[in-house]
Amino acid sequence: MKEKLIEIIKEAGEILKDGYFSKKDVTFKAKKDLVTKYDVAVENFLKESFAKEFSDFNVIAEESDNTNKTFSNSIIVDPIDGTTNFVNKLPHTAISVGVYVNKKPYIGIVYNPILDELYTAVVGEGAYCNGEKIETSDEKDFQKALLSTGFPYSSGTCEDDLNDVIKKIKYILPRCQDIRRLGAASLDLCLVARGVYEGYYEMNLKAWDVSAGLIILQEAGGKVSNLDGNEYVLFENKYIVASNGFIHEELIKNLNI
Ligand code: IPD
Ligand code: CA
Ligand code: CA
Ligand code: CA
């Protein structure tokens, strides 16, 4: 299944890439949440291809109506993760595809066609970037940890969420190496998987933002949890916390101030 998925996702990557270098009209789904015709085109291509090749799976995808779709055996798709980057020609944008069997992680694929970086993982078989094995960093000192986060779209309208973002950054920033905000959750998780970041956290993400990246990170030796340090449950938890494992406890502690 992995090889067929890669073939389809690489083809979809050409649609993303064409759009990236073209002039685009932007529609606002919400104050901070953008969509273009390319998000829809990539999604439709993936949905049609997956329906043909993997008819036992439900496809759950960001730009579609997902009511009445069950999660059990599903392919969870973010056609363009990092649409704001895509629109502004910032080359951190990716197609994210996570496959779940009986609600359990099976395959994660994240493809950035602009940088031609393909992250893949099958549960139990390790994680790879362009075919080379990747592993999380072995940094144990929180003060030396480079972290990444994201700002929720709700920060434009919900003062509680905005205050929570600021409060956490104010506490954590002096205690770590630095904090980045790259703008594509799937790639943030892959960058922890690759040992670039030691940790990552964000609130209000959707299943398609993280369904693939969390598989890739866990297969690279990293850890994913909710804000309590317990198992992160797709579609349920407000916060995702991810790390190389070594700094996880301290990251959780610092996020719970
Ligand atoms: C967004 C990106 C971003 C994160 C947002 C996501 P989208 O996805 O992953 O990094 O901060 O919360 O919704 O809308 O570009 O697919
Ligand atoms: Ca979006
Ligand atoms: Ca997304
Ligand atoms: Ca998206």
PDB file of C-alpha atoms and ligand atoms in Angstrom:
ATOM      1  CA  MET A   1       0.000   0.000   0.000  1.00  0.00           C
ATOM      2  CA  LYS A   2       2.848   2.391   0.862  1.00  0.00           C
ATOM      3  CA  GLU A   3       4.373   2.360  -2.624  1.00  0.00           C
ATOM      4  CA  LYS A   4       1.018   3.019  -4.312  1.00  0.00           C
ATOM      5  CA  LEU A   5       0.312   5.862  -1.862  1.00  0.00           C
ATOM      6  CA  ILE A   6       3.679   7.430  -2.636  1.00  0.00           C
ATOM      7  CA  GLU A   7       3.042   7.216  -6.379  1.00  0.00           C
ATOM      8  CA  ILE A   8      -0.334   8.969  -5.989  1.00  0.00           C
ATOM      9  CA  ILE A   9       0.934  11.590  -3.529  1.00  0.00           C
ATOM     10  CA  LYS A  10       3.906  12.450  -5.773  1.00  0.00           C
ATOM     11  CA  GLU A  11       1.494  13.036  -8.646  1.00  0.00           C
ATOM     12  CA  ALA A  12      -0.662  15.241  -6.422  1.00  0.00           C
ATOM     13  CA  GLY A  13       2.537  17.097  -5.502  1.00  0.00           C
ATOM     14  CA  GLU A  14       2.748  18.313  -9.122  1.00  0.00           C
ATOM     15  CA  ILE A  15      -0.657  20.029  -8.694  1.00  0.00           C
ATOM     16  CA  LEU A  16       0.560  21.698  -5.487  1.00  0.00           C
ATOM     17  CA  LYS A  17       3.797  22.764  -7.169  1.00  0.00           C
ATOM     18  CA  ASP A  18       1.996  24.255 -10.203  1.00  0.00           C
ATOM     19  CA  GLY A  19      -0.221  26.242  -7.848  1.00  0.00           C
ATOM     20  CA  TYR A  20       2.698  27.400  -5.717  1.00  0.00           C
ATOM     21  CA  PHE A  21       4.276  29.159  -8.703  1.00  0.00           C
ATOM     22  CA  SER A  22       0.973  30.552 -10.057  1.00  0.00           C
ATOM     23  CA  LYS A  23      -1.107  33.565  -9.148  1.00  0.00           C
ATOM     24  CA  LYS A  24      -3.890  32.449  -6.836  1.00  0.00           C
ATOM     25  CA  ASP A  25      -7.241  33.695  -5.649  1.00  0.00           C
ATOM     26  CA  VAL A  26      -7.737  33.161  -1.958  1.00  0.00           C
ATOM     27  CA  THR A  27     -11.007  32.445  -0.187  1.00  0.00           C
ATOM     28  CA  PHE A  28     -11.279  32.973   3.566  1.00  0.00           C
ATOM     29  CA  LYS A  29     -12.971  30.066   5.373  1.00  0.00           C
ATOM     30  CA  ALA A  30     -12.390  32.076   8.552  1.00  0.00           C
ATOM     31  CA  LYS A  31     -10.382  35.164   9.511  1.00  0.00           C
ATOM     32  CA  LYS A  32      -7.087  33.229   9.467  1.00  0.00           C
ATOM     33  CA  ASP A  33      -8.024  30.044   7.589  1.00  0.00           C
ATOM     34  CA  LEU A  34      -7.428  30.292   3.836  1.00  0.00           C
ATOM     35  CA  VAL A  35      -8.308  28.018   0.966  1.00  0.00           C
ATOM     36  CA  THR A  36      -7.443  28.112  -2.739  1.00  0.00           C
ATOM     37  CA  LYS A  37      -8.599  26.149  -5.754  1.00  0.00           C
ATOM     38  CA  TYR A  38      -5.364  24.158  -5.440  1.00  0.00           C
ATOM     39  CA  ASP A  39      -6.302  22.838  -1.972  1.00  0.00           C
ATOM     40  CA  VAL A  40      -9.501  21.545  -3.550  1.00  0.00           C
ATOM     41  CA  ALA A  41      -7.766  20.210  -6.682  1.00  0.00           C
ATOM     42  CA  VAL A  42      -5.134  18.282  -4.692  1.00  0.00           C
ATOM     43  CA  GLU A  43      -7.834  16.915  -2.382  1.00  0.00           C
ATOM     44  CA  ASN A  44     -10.111  15.810  -5.245  1.00  0.00           C
ATOM     45  CA  PHE A  45      -7.246  14.093  -7.022  1.00  0.00           C
ATOM     46  CA  LEU A  46      -6.268  12.206  -3.852  1.00  0.00           C
ATOM     47  CA  LYS A  47      -9.859  11.282  -3.004  1.00  0.00           C
ATOM     48  CA  GLU A  48     -10.543   9.908  -6.482  1.00  0.00           C
ATOM     49  CA  SER A  49      -7.269   7.967  -6.602  1.00  0.00           C
ATOM     50  CA  PHE A  50      -7.704   6.529  -3.103  1.00  0.00           C
ATOM     51  CA  ALA A  51     -11.318   5.530  -3.792  1.00  0.00           C
ATOM     52  CA  LYS A  52     -10.092   3.595  -6.836  1.00  0.00           C
ATOM     53  CA  GLU A  53      -7.090   1.937  -5.198  1.00  0.00           C
ATOM     54  CA  PHE A  54      -8.164   1.537  -1.573  1.00  0.00           C
ATOM     55  CA  SER A  55     -11.932   1.131  -1.625  1.00  0.00           C
ATOM     56  CA  ASP A  56     -12.000  -0.451   1.901  1.00  0.00           C
ATOM     57  CA  PHE A  57     -10.981   2.885   3.412  1.00  0.00           C
ATOM     58  CA  ASN A  58     -12.988   6.003   4.196  1.00  0.00           C
ATOM     59  CA  VAL A  59     -11.266   9.170   3.088  1.00  0.00           C
ATOM     60  CA  ILE A  60     -11.508  11.987   5.641  1.00  0.00           C
ATOM     61  CA  ALA A  61     -10.198  15.238   4.175  1.00  0.00           C
ATOM     62  CA  GLU A  62      -9.984  18.868   5.262  1.00  0.00           C
ATOM     63  CA  GLU A  63     -11.934  20.522   2.451  1.00  0.00           C
ATOM     64  CA  SER A  64     -14.679  17.866   2.329  1.00  0.00           C
ATOM     65  CA  ASP A  65     -17.888  17.254   4.219  1.00  0.00           C
ATOM     66  CA  ASN A  66     -16.839  14.490   6.608  1.00  0.00           C
ATOM     67  CA  THR A  67     -20.180  13.910   8.306  1.00  0.00           C
ATOM     68  CA  ASN A  68     -21.095  10.228   8.468  1.00  0.00           C
ATOM     69  CA  LYS A  69     -17.491   9.167   7.801  1.00  0.00           C
ATOM     70  CA  THR A  70     -16.243   6.670  10.353  1.00  0.00           C
ATOM     71  CA  PHE A  71     -12.685   6.876  11.564  1.00  0.00           C
ATOM     72  CA  SER A  72     -12.048   3.074  11.916  1.00  0.00           C
ATOM     73  CA  ASN A  73     -10.421   2.298   8.543  1.00  0.00           C
ATOM     74  CA  SER A  74      -9.548   5.644   7.122  1.00  0.00           C
ATOM     75  CA  ILE A  75      -7.110   7.674   5.088  1.00  0.00           C
ATOM     76  CA  ILE A  76      -6.911  11.129   6.648  1.00  0.00           C
ATOM     77  CA  VAL A  77      -5.864  13.817   4.185  1.00  0.00           C
ATOM     78  CA  ASP A  78      -4.626  17.380   4.446  1.00  0.00           C
ATOM     79  CA  PRO A  79      -4.264  18.335   0.760  1.00  0.00           C
ATOM     80  CA  ILE A  80      -2.149  21.405   1.520  1.00  0.00           C
ATOM     81  CA  ASP A  81      -0.873  21.805   5.048  1.00  0.00           C
ATOM     82  CA  GLY A  82       0.457  25.310   5.465  1.00  0.00           C
ATOM     83  CA  THR A  83      -1.885  27.050   3.026  1.00  0.00           C
ATOM     84  CA  THR A  84      -0.762  30.484   4.275  1.00  0.00           C
ATOM     85  CA  ASN A  85       2.833  29.525   3.392  1.00  0.00           C
ATOM     86  CA  PHE A  86       1.657  28.150   0.042  1.00  0.00           C
ATOM     87  CA  VAL A  87      -0.144  31.414  -0.782  1.00  0.00           C
ATOM     88  CA  ASN A  88       2.848  33.549   0.267  1.00  0.00           C
ATOM     89  CA  LYS A  89       5.432  31.322  -1.465  1.00  0.00           C
ATOM     90  CA  LEU A  90       7.138  30.226   1.740  1.00  0.00           C
ATOM     91  CA  PRO A  91       8.453  26.776   0.847  1.00  0.00           C
ATOM     92  CA  HIS A  92       7.153  24.938   3.929  1.00  0.00           C
ATOM     93  CA  THR A  93       3.959  23.388   2.731  1.00  0.00           C
ATOM     94  CA  ALA A  94       3.066  19.735   2.321  1.00  0.00           C
ATOM     95  CA  ILE A  95       0.543  17.069   1.475  1.00  0.00           C
ATOM     96  CA  SER A  96      -0.207  14.976   4.550  1.00  0.00           C
ATOM     97  CA  VAL A  97      -1.745  11.490   4.413  1.00  0.00           C
ATOM     98  CA  GLY A  98      -2.243   9.237   7.452  1.00  0.00           C
ATOM     99  CA  VAL A  99      -3.657   5.716   7.154  1.00  0.00           C
ATOM    100  CA  TYR A 100      -5.492   4.154  10.102  1.00  0.00           C
ATOM    101  CA  VAL A 101      -6.724   0.566  10.447  1.00  0.00           C
ATOM    102  CA  ASN A 102      -9.235  -0.089  13.236  1.00  0.00           C
ATOM    103  CA  LYS A 103      -8.411   3.421  14.466  1.00  0.00           C
ATOM    104  CA  LYS A 104      -4.764   2.394  14.871  1.00  0.00           C
ATOM    105  CA  PRO A 105      -1.897   4.178  13.076  1.00  0.00           C
ATOM    106  CA  TYR A 106      -0.569   2.245  10.072  1.00  0.00           C
ATOM    107  CA  ILE A 107       1.161   4.495   7.484  1.00  0.00           C
ATOM    108  CA  GLY A 108       2.169   8.174   7.549  1.00  0.00           C
ATOM    109  CA  ILE A 109       3.328  10.140   4.505  1.00  0.00           C
ATOM    110  CA  VAL A 110       4.175  13.854   4.383  1.00  0.00           C
ATOM    111  CA  TYR A 111       5.410  15.277   1.079  1.00  0.00           C
ATOM    112  CA  ASN A 112       6.796  18.765   0.505  1.00  0.00           C
ATOM    113  CA  PRO A 113       7.021  18.994  -3.303  1.00  0.00           C
ATOM    114  CA  ILE A 114       8.685  22.420  -3.232  1.00  0.00           C
ATOM    115  CA  LEU A 115      11.751  21.121  -1.381  1.00  0.00           C
ATOM    116  CA  ASP A 116      11.154  17.604  -2.763  1.00  0.00           C
ATOM    117  CA  GLU A 117      11.181  16.077   0.723  1.00  0.00           C
ATOM    118  CA  LEU A 118       9.177  12.896   1.195  1.00  0.00           C
ATOM    119  CA  TYR A 119       8.725  11.627   4.763  1.00  0.00           C
ATOM    120  CA  THR A 120       7.374   8.088   5.126  1.00  0.00           C
ATOM    121  CA  ALA A 121       6.698   5.636   7.937  1.00  0.00           C
ATOM    122  CA  VAL A 122       4.972   2.293   8.317  1.00  0.00           C
ATOM    123  CA  VAL A 123       4.307   1.297  11.914  1.00  0.00           C
ATOM    124  CA  GLY A 124       7.097  -0.991  13.139  1.00  0.00           C
ATOM    125  CA  GLU A 125       9.413  -0.222  10.207  1.00  0.00           C
ATOM    126  CA  GLY A 126      11.051   3.105  11.153  1.00  0.00           C
ATOM    127  CA  ALA A 127      10.801   6.557   9.578  1.00  0.00           C
ATOM    128  CA  TYR A 128      12.491   7.834   6.421  1.00  0.00           C
ATOM    129  CA  CYS A 129      13.094  11.069   4.531  1.00  0.00           C
ATOM    130  CA  ASN A 130      13.703  10.494   0.814  1.00  0.00           C
ATOM    131  CA  GLY A 131      14.515   6.880   1.642  1.00  0.00           C
ATOM    132  CA  GLU A 132      17.076   7.644   4.359  1.00  0.00           C
ATOM    133  CA  LYS A 133      16.362   6.610   7.932  1.00  0.00           C
ATOM    134  CA  ILE A 134      15.648   9.505  10.291  1.00  0.00           C
ATOM    135  CA  GLU A 135      15.847   9.666  14.076  1.00  0.00           C
ATOM    136  CA  THR A 136      14.983  12.168  16.785  1.00  0.00           C
ATOM    137  CA  SER A 137      17.720  14.186  18.491  1.00  0.00           C
ATOM    138  CA  ASP A 138      19.412  12.954  21.662  1.00  0.00           C
ATOM    139  CA  GLU A 139      19.443  16.379  23.368  1.00  0.00           C
ATOM    140  CA  LYS A 140      18.373  16.021  26.998  1.00  0.00           C
ATOM    141  CA  ASP A 141      18.898  19.553  28.253  1.00  0.00           C
ATOM    142  CA  PHE A 142      15.680  21.578  27.996  1.00  0.00           C
ATOM    143  CA  GLN A 143      17.635  24.831  27.989  1.00  0.00           C
ATOM    144  CA  LYS A 144      19.303  23.659  24.744  1.00  0.00           C
ATOM    145  CA  ALA A 145      16.069  22.461  23.152  1.00  0.00           C
ATOM    146  CA  LEU A 146      14.874  24.140  19.937  1.00  0.00           C
ATOM    147  CA  LEU A 147      11.085  24.063  20.023  1.00  0.00           C
ATOM    148  CA  SER A 148       8.402  24.739  17.491  1.00  0.00           C
ATOM    149  CA  THR A 149       4.802  25.766  17.948  1.00  0.00           C
ATOM    150  CA  GLY A 150       1.850  27.107  16.000  1.00  0.00           C
ATOM    151  CA  PHE A 151      -0.690  29.812  16.630  1.00  0.00           C
ATOM    152  CA  PRO A 152      -4.269  28.582  16.403  1.00  0.00           C
ATOM    153  CA  TYR A 153      -6.640  30.198  13.926  1.00  0.00           C
ATOM    154  CA  SER A 154      -8.843  30.845  16.974  1.00  0.00           C
ATOM    155  CA  SER A 155      -6.244  33.358  18.244  1.00  0.00           C
ATOM    156  CA  GLY A 156      -7.825  35.823  15.808  1.00  0.00           C
ATOM    157  CA  THR A 157     -11.195  35.646  17.523  1.00  0.00           C
ATOM    158  CA  CYS A 158     -10.876  33.923  20.902  1.00  0.00           C
ATOM    159  CA  GLU A 159      -9.127  35.915  23.598  1.00  0.00           C
ATOM    160  CA  ASP A 160      -8.742  32.915  25.929  1.00  0.00           C
ATOM    161  CA  ASP A 161      -6.788  30.974  23.295  1.00  0.00           C
ATOM    162  CA  LEU A 162      -4.657  34.026  22.462  1.00  0.00           C
ATOM    163  CA  ASN A 163      -3.851  34.560  26.154  1.00  0.00           C
ATOM    164  CA  ASP A 164      -2.979  30.878  26.551  1.00  0.00           C
ATOM    165  CA  VAL A 165      -0.528  31.090  23.605  1.00  0.00           C
ATOM    166  CA  ILE A 166       1.154  34.170  25.062  1.00  0.00           C
ATOM    167  CA  LYS A 167       1.295  32.806  28.604  1.00  0.00           C
ATOM    168  CA  LYS A 168       2.998  29.598  27.460  1.00  0.00           C
ATOM    169  CA  ILE A 169       5.528  31.389  25.252  1.00  0.00           C
ATOM    170  CA  LYS A 170       6.339  33.856  28.024  1.00  0.00           C
ATOM    171  CA  TYR A 171       7.127  31.017  30.410  1.00  0.00           C
ATOM    172  CA  ILE A 172       8.913  28.649  28.020  1.00  0.00           C
ATOM    173  CA  LEU A 173      10.941  31.030  25.810  1.00  0.00           C
ATOM    174  CA  PRO A 174      13.551  31.945  28.477  1.00  0.00           C
ATOM    175  CA  ARG A 175      13.821  28.270  29.524  1.00  0.00           C
ATOM    176  CA  CYS A 176      14.605  26.726  26.096  1.00  0.00           C
ATOM    177  CA  GLN A 177      17.021  27.471  23.214  1.00  0.00           C
ATOM    178  CA  ASP A 178      14.396  29.207  21.083  1.00  0.00           C
ATOM    179  CA  ILE A 179      10.931  28.768  19.593  1.00  0.00           C
ATOM    180  CA  ARG A 180      10.023  28.611  15.869  1.00  0.00           C
ATOM    181  CA  ARG A 181       6.642  28.967  14.137  1.00  0.00           C
ATOM    182  CA  LEU A 182       6.985  27.368  10.724  1.00  0.00           C
ATOM    183  CA  GLY A 183       3.313  27.231   9.737  1.00  0.00           C
ATOM    184  CA  ALA A 184       2.712  23.611   8.765  1.00  0.00           C
ATOM    185  CA  ALA A 185       1.938  21.194  11.599  1.00  0.00           C
ATOM    186  CA  SER A 186       2.694  18.068   9.553  1.00  0.00           C
ATOM    187  CA  LEU A 187       6.202  19.355   8.792  1.00  0.00           C
ATOM    188  CA  ASP A 188       6.741  20.500  12.397  1.00  0.00           C
ATOM    189  CA  LEU A 189       6.245  16.880  13.479  1.00  0.00           C
ATOM    190  CA  CYS A 190       8.592  15.656  10.729  1.00  0.00           C
ATOM    191  CA  LEU A 191      11.244  18.138  11.848  1.00  0.00           C
ATOM    192  CA  VAL A 192      11.066  16.731  15.377  1.00  0.00           C
ATOM    193  CA  ALA A 193      11.302  13.262  13.794  1.00  0.00           C
ATOM    194  CA  ARG A 194      14.422  14.361  11.943  1.00  0.00           C
ATOM    195  CA  GLY A 195      16.134  15.788  15.014  1.00  0.00           C
ATOM    196  CA  VAL A 196      15.925  19.430  13.869  1.00  0.00           C
ATOM    197  CA  TYR A 197      13.583  20.371  16.713  1.00  0.00           C
ATOM    198  CA  GLU A 198      13.614  18.777  20.152  1.00  0.00           C
ATOM    199  CA  GLY A 199       9.938  19.490  20.726  1.00  0.00           C
ATOM    200  CA  TYR A 200       6.685  20.885  19.347  1.00  0.00           C
ATOM    201  CA  TYR A 201       3.301  21.776  20.783  1.00  0.00           C
ATOM    202  CA  GLU A 202       0.136  23.353  19.441  1.00  0.00           C
ATOM    203  CA  MET A 203      -3.540  23.713  20.314  1.00  0.00           C
ATOM    204  CA  ASN A 204      -6.725  23.221  18.268  1.00  0.00           C
ATOM    205  CA  LEU A 205      -5.248  21.123  15.488  1.00  0.00           C
ATOM    206  CA  LYS A 206      -7.444  18.897  13.389  1.00  0.00           C
ATOM    207  CA  ALA A 207      -6.858  15.197  12.699  1.00  0.00           C
ATOM    208  CA  TRP A 208      -5.599  15.911   9.141  1.00  0.00           C
ATOM    209  CA  ASP A 209      -2.899  18.286  10.450  1.00  0.00           C
ATOM    210  CA  VAL A 210      -1.203  15.551  12.489  1.00  0.00           C
ATOM    211  CA  SER A 211      -2.492  12.110  11.375  1.00  0.00           C
ATOM    212  CA  ALA A 212       0.633  11.360   9.311  1.00  0.00           C
ATOM    213  CA  GLY A 213       3.265  13.365  11.206  1.00  0.00           C
ATOM    214  CA  LEU A 214       2.600  11.671  14.516  1.00  0.00           C
ATOM    215  CA  ILE A 215       3.200   8.240  12.952  1.00  0.00           C
ATOM    216  CA  ILE A 216       6.449   9.457  11.375  1.00  0.00           C
ATOM    217  CA  LEU A 217       7.615  10.966  14.662  1.00  0.00           C
ATOM    218  CA  GLN A 218       6.830   7.886  16.744  1.00  0.00           C
ATOM    219  CA  GLU A 219       8.612   5.675  14.204  1.00  0.00           C
ATOM    220  CA  ALA A 220      11.656   7.971  14.425  1.00  0.00           C
ATOM    221  CA  GLY A 221      11.825   7.341  18.177  1.00  0.00           C
ATOM    222  CA  GLY A 222       9.885  10.373  19.381  1.00  0.00           C
ATOM    223  CA  LYS A 223       6.994  10.798  21.754  1.00  0.00           C
ATOM    224  CA  VAL A 224       3.512  12.264  21.231  1.00  0.00           C
ATOM    225  CA  SER A 225       1.005  13.012  23.992  1.00  0.00           C
ATOM    226  CA  ASN A 226      -1.757  15.343  25.068  1.00  0.00           C
ATOM    227  CA  LEU A 227      -1.190  18.154  27.553  1.00  0.00           C
ATOM    228  CA  ASP A 228      -1.482  15.750  30.508  1.00  0.00           C
ATOM    229  CA  GLY A 229       1.257  13.522  29.122  1.00  0.00           C
ATOM    230  CA  ASN A 230      -1.287  10.824  28.233  1.00  0.00           C
ATOM    231  CA  GLU A 231      -1.970   9.308  24.816  1.00  0.00           C
ATOM    232  CA  TYR A 232      -2.930  11.906  22.190  1.00  0.00           C
ATOM    233  CA  VAL A 233      -6.315  10.949  20.756  1.00  0.00           C
ATOM    234  CA  LEU A 234      -7.096  12.145  17.213  1.00  0.00           C
ATOM    235  CA  PHE A 235     -10.326  14.148  16.949  1.00  0.00           C
ATOM    236  CA  GLU A 236     -10.413  14.652  20.741  1.00  0.00           C
ATOM    237  CA  ASN A 237      -7.512  16.423  22.429  1.00  0.00           C
ATOM    238  CA  LYS A 238      -7.088  20.201  22.409  1.00  0.00           C
ATOM    239  CA  TYR A 239      -3.284  20.107  22.678  1.00  0.00           C
ATOM    240  CA  ILE A 240      -0.683  17.965  20.970  1.00  0.00           C
ATOM    241  CA  VAL A 241       2.751  17.773  22.585  1.00  0.00           C
ATOM    242  CA  ALA A 242       5.582  16.099  20.664  1.00  0.00           C
ATOM    243  CA  SER A 243       9.249  15.618  21.398  1.00  0.00           C
ATOM    244  CA  ASN A 244      12.400  13.539  21.134  1.00  0.00           C
ATOM    245  CA  GLY A 245      11.249  11.784  24.328  1.00  0.00           C
ATOM    246  CA  PHE A 246      14.080  13.065  26.512  1.00  0.00           C
ATOM    247  CA  ILE A 247      12.643  16.529  27.100  1.00  0.00           C
ATOM    248  CA  HIS A 248       8.999  15.436  27.110  1.00  0.00           C
ATOM    249  CA  GLU A 249       8.385  15.508  30.838  1.00  0.00           C
ATOM    250  CA  GLU A 250       9.904  18.956  31.221  1.00  0.00           C
ATOM    251  CA  LEU A 251       7.989  20.281  28.206  1.00  0.00           C
ATOM    252  CA  ILE A 252       4.724  19.004  29.695  1.00  0.00           C
ATOM    253  CA  LYS A 253       5.606  20.517  33.066  1.00  0.00           C
ATOM    254  CA  ASN A 254       6.423  23.892  31.501  1.00  0.00           C
ATOM    255  CA  LEU A 255       3.228  23.904  29.414  1.00  0.00           C
ATOM    256  CA  ASN A 256       1.118  23.302  32.488  1.00  0.00           C
ATOM    257  CA  ILE A 257       2.111  26.413  34.405  1.00  0.00           C
TER     258      ILE A 257
HETATM  259  C1  IPD B   1      -2.571  24.812   9.526  1.00  0.00           C
HETATM  260  C2  IPD B   1      -1.108  24.637   9.671  1.00  0.00           C
HETATM  261  C3  IPD B   1      -0.562  25.574  10.729  1.00  0.00           C
HETATM  262  C4  IPD B   1      -1.263  25.423  12.043  1.00  0.00           C
HETATM  263  C5  IPD B   1      -2.746  25.569  11.843  1.00  0.00           C
HETATM  264  C6  IPD B   1      -3.221  24.525  10.839  1.00  0.00           C
HETATM  265  P1  IPD B   1      -3.709  24.537   7.112  1.00  0.00           P
HETATM  266  O1  IPD B   1      -3.114  23.980   8.529  1.00  0.00           O
HETATM  267  O2  IPD B   1      -0.769  23.314   9.996  1.00  0.00           O
HETATM  268  O3  IPD B   1       0.798  25.364  10.971  1.00  0.00           O
HETATM  269  O4  IPD B   1      -0.793  26.387  12.938  1.00  0.00           O
HETATM  270  O5  IPD B   1      -3.402  25.427  13.064  1.00  0.00           O
HETATM  271  O6  IPD B   1      -4.612  24.530  10.737  1.00  0.00           O
HETATM  272  O7  IPD B   1      -4.965  25.273   7.411  1.00  0.00           O
HETATM  273  O8  IPD B   1      -2.665  25.369   6.488  1.00  0.00           O
HETATM  274  O9  IPD B   1      -3.945  23.233   6.414  1.00  0.00           O
HETATM  275 CA    CA B   2      -6.936  25.117   6.375  1.00  0.00          CA
HETATM  276 CA    CA B   3      -3.420  21.679   8.043  1.00  0.00          CA
HETATM  277 CA    CA B   4      -4.921  22.301   4.662  1.00  0.00          CA
END
